[in-house]
Amino acid sequence: MTTTDREPLNPEQLVLHDDGAALLGSRCPQCGLSYFPRRWECAVDQTPVEDIELSRTGVLRVATYVSVPSYGKNVLDAEGYGVGEVDLPEGVRVQSVLGGEPTSWVPGTPMRLTVHPVDELEDGRLLVTHQFAPKQG
Amino acid sequence: MREVAVVGVGMSPFVAETTQSLREQTYRAGRAALDDAGLAFPQVQAVYMGYLWEPTMTGIRFLKELGLTGVHAQHVQNASATGAGAMLEAVRAVAGGHADVAMAIGFDDMNKIAGAGLSKNSAEGVILPAAFFALWAKQRQLDYGTTSETLARIAAKNWNNGALNPMAQRRPTSPITFEQILGSRMVADPLTSMMSAAVGQGAAAVIVTTPELARKYHPGRPTVLVKAAKMRTETMTEGHVFAGPVVGPQQMTRDTAQDAYEQAGLGPEDLDLVQVHDAFPIEELVYYELLGICPDGEGDKLVLEGATELGGRIPFSTDGGLIGRGHPGGPTGLAQIWETTLQLRGEAGARQVADPQVGLCHMVGGGSVCVIHILQRAD
């Protein structure tokens, strides 16, 4: 699948490259804090921030399996889904849907950013959003 | 700033469903608060109305059922903390001298939340309250070894407290055991359906005034003072999450509590009962520590000792909390004030705490905010 087959659900948060997806963040040049999603000023010192692409790998902090999807169910085929928090090297913590097997969602597990489809556009392209899955190899 | 007292409280029962309209439930809660206060609606000089799931203008429309007096009226909205926020505004109106008598009134039907989050899959769409607080529970298990049984014991306590509250949505006819809680349907590991807040509808109202007027209206009744009314939003913390979280860092509750204790001139050691945002038992467990009832990591011990049960050292969620009494949305924080006021007056019936002097009410609202009130019996 190429980037032309897909479109990010939220282009303000996710960019699709030929070699993979990346989350769009910000970094404060004054204090060095990084953020996801992008913002205009640092939340601490109000300095204008720089746009960055965040690391595509991180470490799983905590995870759960949601058995009753409730009002998220219309976009999920499975009976349930995993969500967790992933810490990126920039010091950014991201809450995300998880891919892979639930048994692999062990805190401390290296994770990589992937995408998964949530809808199909009229022209046949897939609308995708981000998720993290255990890093292979 | 003037001192403020609660002079009237009223509720319409929290229920899963009813043929009674939300308009009538709201009227009945407001009328009950006026009757409890011994006041007529024309004496109310400011009204703050909290709701989440009804269309714009609904609050002002419902208010007409109490009378057309030209009263100052504002809608207040702050997610789960909506009712608590309305209370805070009413308190500030009296404390600031803008009104001698102010009403906070909340109503809602949480079943209508089902319309939210229907946009496509995103952090906001799938990290729902159950998933979010399940992550709290999972982290707690890693940090302190908290067991599902401890969470189930908190939930069972709140179900059983609800059984003693005529306004509660969940009123089991026989005692609920922690085994039943554990055996109910898994929602988001390790949280089960019986650990989840009761979703329903209802209304609640509180009337505040000055202590002098409260004593004048009810010379024989204990005066319930509002010793603290504080609100905070988030401050930056390590690993701060901006996209998707339901509520912000736990530190927000600790900081708001500190503000409230300072304003009241009281501390956690002075509390006799506490109401919290126990949408799931992991919250109540964590709040034991964030409110300073015990050191970090020792909340589990409080549960096993029964310290937070009715009859224990510091009862929590005496009316059933969000799990037992219910969580319609707009009125939830006001139901906490209703319960704490009745307890401090000695009017809480079968769930009465022995001679309480001070009660704390805590709510968090998604986005996020924390609101804390401390009430004290004055005489």
CSV table of C-alpha atoms in Angstrom, one decimal, chain B residues 10-18 25 155-173 176 197-204 275 278 310 317-328 331-332 335-336 338-339 342 348 351:
chain,number,residue,atom,x,y,z
B,10,GLY,CA,-33.6,19.2,46.9
B,11,MET,CA,-33.4,16.3,44.5
B,12,SER,CA,-35.5,14.4,42.0
B,13,PRO,CA,-34.5,10.7,42.2
B,14,PHE,CA,-31.8,9.5,39.9
B,15,VAL,CA,-33.2,6.8,37.7
B,16,ALA,CA,-32.3,4.7,34.6
B,17,GLU,CA,-35.5,5.8,32.9
B,18,THR,CA,-38.9,7.3,33.8
B,25,GLN,CA,-37.7,16.4,37.3
B,155,ALA,CA,-17.7,-0.7,44.2
B,156,ALA,CA,-19.7,-3.1,46.5
B,157,LYS,CA,-19.5,-0.5,49.3
B,158,ASN,CA,-21.0,2.1,47.0
B,159,TRP,CA,-23.7,-0.1,45.7
B,160,ASN,CA,-24.7,-0.9,49.3
B,161,ASN,CA,-24.6,2.7,50.3
B,162,GLY,CA,-26.9,3.4,47.4
B,163,ALA,CA,-29.4,0.9,48.8
B,164,LEU,CA,-29.8,3.2,51.8
B,165,ASN,CA,-30.5,6.3,49.7
B,166,PRO,CA,-34.0,6.9,48.4
B,167,MET,CA,-32.6,9.1,45.6
B,168,ALA,CA,-30.1,6.5,44.3
B,169,GLN,CA,-30.4,4.9,40.9
B,170,ARG,CA,-29.0,1.6,42.1
B,171,ARG,CA,-30.9,0.3,45.2
B,172,PRO,CA,-30.2,-3.4,45.5
B,173,THR,CA,-32.6,-5.3,47.7
B,176,ILE,CA,-23.9,-6.7,46.9
B,197,ALA,CA,-21.1,4.6,37.3
B,198,ALA,CA,-24.8,4.2,36.9
B,199,VAL,CA,-25.9,6.0,33.8
B,200,GLY,CA,-29.3,7.6,34.1
B,201,GLN,CA,-31.3,10.8,34.6
B,202,GLY,CA,-32.3,13.2,37.4
B,203,ALA,CA,-32.1,16.6,38.8
B,204,ALA,CA,-30.8,18.3,42.0
B,275,GLN,CA,-18.0,12.4,48.3
B,278,ASP,CA,-16.1,7.7,41.7
B,310,LEU,CA,-20.3,3.8,56.7
B,317,SER,CA,-19.5,8.1,48.8
B,318,THR,CA,-22.0,7.8,51.6
B,319,ASP,CA,-25.0,8.2,49.2
B,320,GLY,CA,-23.7,5.5,46.8
B,321,GLY,CA,-21.5,7.8,44.8
B,322,LEU,CA,-21.6,7.8,41.0
B,323,ILE,CA,-21.5,4.0,41.1
B,324,GLY,CA,-24.6,3.7,43.4
B,325,ARG,CA,-26.5,7.0,43.5
B,326,GLY,CA,-25.8,7.6,39.8
B,327,HIS,CA,-24.2,10.1,37.4
B,328,PRO,CA,-26.7,11.9,35.1
B,331,PRO,CA,-26.9,17.3,38.7
B,332,THR,CA,-24.2,14.9,40.0
B,335,ALA,CA,-26.3,15.6,44.6
B,336,GLN,CA,-23.0,15.5,46.6
B,338,TRP,CA,-27.5,17.4,49.0
B,339,GLU,CA,-26.0,14.4,50.7
B,342,LEU,CA,-28.2,16.2,55.1
B,348,ALA,CA,-29.4,11.3,56.4
B,351,ARG,CA,-26.9,6.0,56.1
